[in-house]
mmCIF file of C-alpha atoms in Angstrom:
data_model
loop_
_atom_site.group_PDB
_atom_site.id
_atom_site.type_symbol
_atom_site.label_atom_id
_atom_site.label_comp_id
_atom_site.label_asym_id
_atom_site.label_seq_id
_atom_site.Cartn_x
_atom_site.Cartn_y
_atom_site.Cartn_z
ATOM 1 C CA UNK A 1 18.863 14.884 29.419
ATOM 2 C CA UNK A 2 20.728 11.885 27.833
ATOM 3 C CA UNK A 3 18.713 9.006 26.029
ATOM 4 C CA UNK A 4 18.223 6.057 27.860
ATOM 5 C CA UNK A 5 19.580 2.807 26.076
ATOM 6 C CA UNK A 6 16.261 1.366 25.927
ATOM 7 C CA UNK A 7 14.772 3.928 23.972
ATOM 8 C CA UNK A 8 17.262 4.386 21.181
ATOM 9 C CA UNK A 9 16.743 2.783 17.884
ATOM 10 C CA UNK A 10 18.412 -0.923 17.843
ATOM 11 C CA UNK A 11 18.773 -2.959 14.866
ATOM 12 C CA UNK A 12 16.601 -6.282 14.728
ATOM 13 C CA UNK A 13 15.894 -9.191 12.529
ATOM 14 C CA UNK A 14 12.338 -9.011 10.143
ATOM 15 C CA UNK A 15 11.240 -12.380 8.370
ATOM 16 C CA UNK A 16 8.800 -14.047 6.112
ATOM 17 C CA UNK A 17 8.623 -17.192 5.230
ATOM 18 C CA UNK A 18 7.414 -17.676 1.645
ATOM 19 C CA UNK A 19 7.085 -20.245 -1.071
ATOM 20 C CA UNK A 20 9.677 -19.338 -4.625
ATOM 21 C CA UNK A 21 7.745 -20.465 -7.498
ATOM 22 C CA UNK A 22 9.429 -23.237 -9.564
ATOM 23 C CA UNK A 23 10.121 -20.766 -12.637
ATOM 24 C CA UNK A 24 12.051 -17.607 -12.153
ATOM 25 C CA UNK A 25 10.187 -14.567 -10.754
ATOM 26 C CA UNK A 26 9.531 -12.224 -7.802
ATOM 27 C CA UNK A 27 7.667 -13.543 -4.942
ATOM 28 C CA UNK A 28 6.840 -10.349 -2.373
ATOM 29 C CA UNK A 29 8.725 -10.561 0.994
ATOM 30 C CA UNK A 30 8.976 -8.653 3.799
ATOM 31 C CA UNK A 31 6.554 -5.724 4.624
ATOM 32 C CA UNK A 32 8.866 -2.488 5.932
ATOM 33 C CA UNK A 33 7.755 1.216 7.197
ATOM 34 C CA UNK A 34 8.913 4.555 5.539
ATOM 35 C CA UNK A 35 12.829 5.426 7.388
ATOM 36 C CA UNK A 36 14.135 1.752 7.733
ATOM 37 C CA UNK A 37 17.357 0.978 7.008
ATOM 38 C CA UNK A 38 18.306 -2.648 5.615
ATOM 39 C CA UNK A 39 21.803 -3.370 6.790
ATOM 40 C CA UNK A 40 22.107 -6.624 5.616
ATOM 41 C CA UNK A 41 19.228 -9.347 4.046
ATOM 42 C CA UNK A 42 19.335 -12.657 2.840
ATOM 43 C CA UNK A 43 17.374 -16.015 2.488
ATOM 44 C CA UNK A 44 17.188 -19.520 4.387
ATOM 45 C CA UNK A 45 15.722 -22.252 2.223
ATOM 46 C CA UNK A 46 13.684 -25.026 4.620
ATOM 47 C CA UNK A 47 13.437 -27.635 1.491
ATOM 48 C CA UNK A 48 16.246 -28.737 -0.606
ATOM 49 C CA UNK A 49 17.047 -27.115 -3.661
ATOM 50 C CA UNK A 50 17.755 -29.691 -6.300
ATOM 51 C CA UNK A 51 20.766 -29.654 -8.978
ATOM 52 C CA UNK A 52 19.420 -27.766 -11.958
ATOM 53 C CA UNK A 53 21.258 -25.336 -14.269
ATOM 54 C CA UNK A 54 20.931 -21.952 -12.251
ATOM 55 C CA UNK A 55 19.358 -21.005 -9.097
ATOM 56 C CA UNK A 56 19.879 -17.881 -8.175
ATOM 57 C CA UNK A 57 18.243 -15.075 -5.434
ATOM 58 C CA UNK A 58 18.234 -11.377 -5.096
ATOM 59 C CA UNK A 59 17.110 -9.815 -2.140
ATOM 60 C CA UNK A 60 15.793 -6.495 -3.087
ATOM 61 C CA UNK A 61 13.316 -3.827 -2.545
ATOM 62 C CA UNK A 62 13.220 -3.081 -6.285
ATOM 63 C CA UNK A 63 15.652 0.252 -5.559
ATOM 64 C CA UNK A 64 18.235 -1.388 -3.635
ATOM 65 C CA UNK A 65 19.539 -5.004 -4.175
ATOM 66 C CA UNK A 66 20.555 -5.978 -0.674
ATOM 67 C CA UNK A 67 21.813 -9.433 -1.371
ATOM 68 C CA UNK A 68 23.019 -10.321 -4.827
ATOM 69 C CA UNK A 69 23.113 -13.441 -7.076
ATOM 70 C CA UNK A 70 22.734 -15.922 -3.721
ATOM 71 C CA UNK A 71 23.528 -19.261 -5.245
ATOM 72 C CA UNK A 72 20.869 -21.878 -3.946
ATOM 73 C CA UNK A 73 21.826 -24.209 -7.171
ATOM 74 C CA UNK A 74 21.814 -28.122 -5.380
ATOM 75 C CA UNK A 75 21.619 -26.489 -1.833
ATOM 76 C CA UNK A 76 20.960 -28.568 1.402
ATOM 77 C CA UNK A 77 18.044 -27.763 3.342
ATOM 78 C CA UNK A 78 18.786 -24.703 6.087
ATOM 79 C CA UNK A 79 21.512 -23.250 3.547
ATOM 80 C CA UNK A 80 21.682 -19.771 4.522
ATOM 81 C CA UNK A 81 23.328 -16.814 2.689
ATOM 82 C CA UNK A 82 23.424 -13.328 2.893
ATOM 83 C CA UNK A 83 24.135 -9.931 1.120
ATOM 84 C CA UNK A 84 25.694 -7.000 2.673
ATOM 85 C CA UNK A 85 24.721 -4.400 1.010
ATOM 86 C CA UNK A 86 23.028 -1.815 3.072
ATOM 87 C CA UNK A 87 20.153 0.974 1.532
ATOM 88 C CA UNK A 88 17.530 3.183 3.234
ATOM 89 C CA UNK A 89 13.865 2.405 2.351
ATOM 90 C CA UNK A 90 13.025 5.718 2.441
ATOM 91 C CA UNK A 91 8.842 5.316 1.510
ATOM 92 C CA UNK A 92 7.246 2.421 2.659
ATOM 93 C CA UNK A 93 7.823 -0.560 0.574
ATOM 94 C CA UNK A 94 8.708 -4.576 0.630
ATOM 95 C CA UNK A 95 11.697 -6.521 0.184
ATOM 96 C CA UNK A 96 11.166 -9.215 -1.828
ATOM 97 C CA UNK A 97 12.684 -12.167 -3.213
ATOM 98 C CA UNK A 98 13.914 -12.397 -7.262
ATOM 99 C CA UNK A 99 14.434 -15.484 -9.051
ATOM 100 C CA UNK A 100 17.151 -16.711 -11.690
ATOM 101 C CA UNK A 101 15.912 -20.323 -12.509
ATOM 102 C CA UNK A 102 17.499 -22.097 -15.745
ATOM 103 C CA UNK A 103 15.739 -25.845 -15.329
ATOM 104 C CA UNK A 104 13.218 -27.166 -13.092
ATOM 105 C CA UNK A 105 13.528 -27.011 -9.570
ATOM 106 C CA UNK A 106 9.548 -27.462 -7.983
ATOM 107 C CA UNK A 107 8.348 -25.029 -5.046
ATOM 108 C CA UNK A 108 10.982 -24.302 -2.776
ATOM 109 C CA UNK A 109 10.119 -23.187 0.663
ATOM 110 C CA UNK A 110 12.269 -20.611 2.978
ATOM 111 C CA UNK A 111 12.396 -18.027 4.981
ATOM 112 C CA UNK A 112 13.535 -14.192 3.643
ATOM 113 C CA UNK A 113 14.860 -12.048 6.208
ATOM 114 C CA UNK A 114 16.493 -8.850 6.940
ATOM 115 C CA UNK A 115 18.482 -6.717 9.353
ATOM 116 C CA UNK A 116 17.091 -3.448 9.836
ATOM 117 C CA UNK A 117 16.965 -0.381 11.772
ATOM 118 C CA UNK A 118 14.283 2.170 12.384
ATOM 119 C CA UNK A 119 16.594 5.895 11.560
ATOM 120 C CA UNK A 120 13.013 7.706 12.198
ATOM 121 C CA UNK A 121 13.319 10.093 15.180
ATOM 122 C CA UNK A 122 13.644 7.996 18.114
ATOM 123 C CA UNK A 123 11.449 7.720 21.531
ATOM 124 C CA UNK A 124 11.755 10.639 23.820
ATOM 125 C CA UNK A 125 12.999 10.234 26.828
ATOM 126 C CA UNK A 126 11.166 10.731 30.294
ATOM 127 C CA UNK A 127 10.436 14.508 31.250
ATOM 128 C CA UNK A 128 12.667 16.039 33.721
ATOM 129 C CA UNK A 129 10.814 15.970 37.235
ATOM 130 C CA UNK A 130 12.127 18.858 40.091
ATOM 131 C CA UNK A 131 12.481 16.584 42.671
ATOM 132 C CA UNK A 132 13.470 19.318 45.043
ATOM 133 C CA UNK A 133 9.361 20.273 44.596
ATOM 134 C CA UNK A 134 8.232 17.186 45.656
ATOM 135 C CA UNK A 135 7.147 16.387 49.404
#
């Protein structure tokens, strides 16, 4: 019996907003299950970034850096960039968010998020009925 559409694996969009501290750092992200793969991950900021030296973001589950060296350096609010690196989070884990910050920016708000797909086994389908039994 074939797999019906709906119960195949689809990719779909995970998020967290979270607050970067004003010194550079990790600040946890995005909670993921065991078998997920990241296609592609990045970062929206909701609050301007000012004009300091360097501000820079890694997206990364500490294995795997999904997006890499995201400039947010004098960025307008709702600046979004991405990485396209994909990696399989093989044991359950988080992808978080890794600061570069040379000067002094404040709290800067934002939103992490990531692309992902579920390459566990997927749903099973509907048993086969004889329909020629039924009355």
């Amino acid at each position: 019996m074939a797999l019906v559409q709906s119960l195949r694996n689809h990719a779909y969009k995970i998020e967290k907003f979270v607050s970067l501290a004003a010194t550079s750092g990790t600040t946890v992200g995005i909670s993921v299950p065991a078998g997920t793969l990241v296609l592609a991950a990045g970062f929206q900021n909701t609050t301007v970034v000012p004009n300091v030296t360097t501000y820079t973001l890694d997206v990364t589950d500490g294995t795997t850096v999904f997006a890499n060296d995201l400039d947010f350096d004098n960025a307008a609010a709702n600046t979004i960039k991405a990485g396209t690196t994909a990696g399989l989070i093989s044991a359950a884990d988080t992808i978080d968010v890794v600061t570069t910050i040379s000067g002094s920016p404040g709290v800067i708000a934002g939103r992490v998020w990531a692309i992902v797909v579920d390459v566990n086994k997927a749903a099973d389908g509907a048993d086969e009925v004889d329909r020629d039994q039924l009355a």
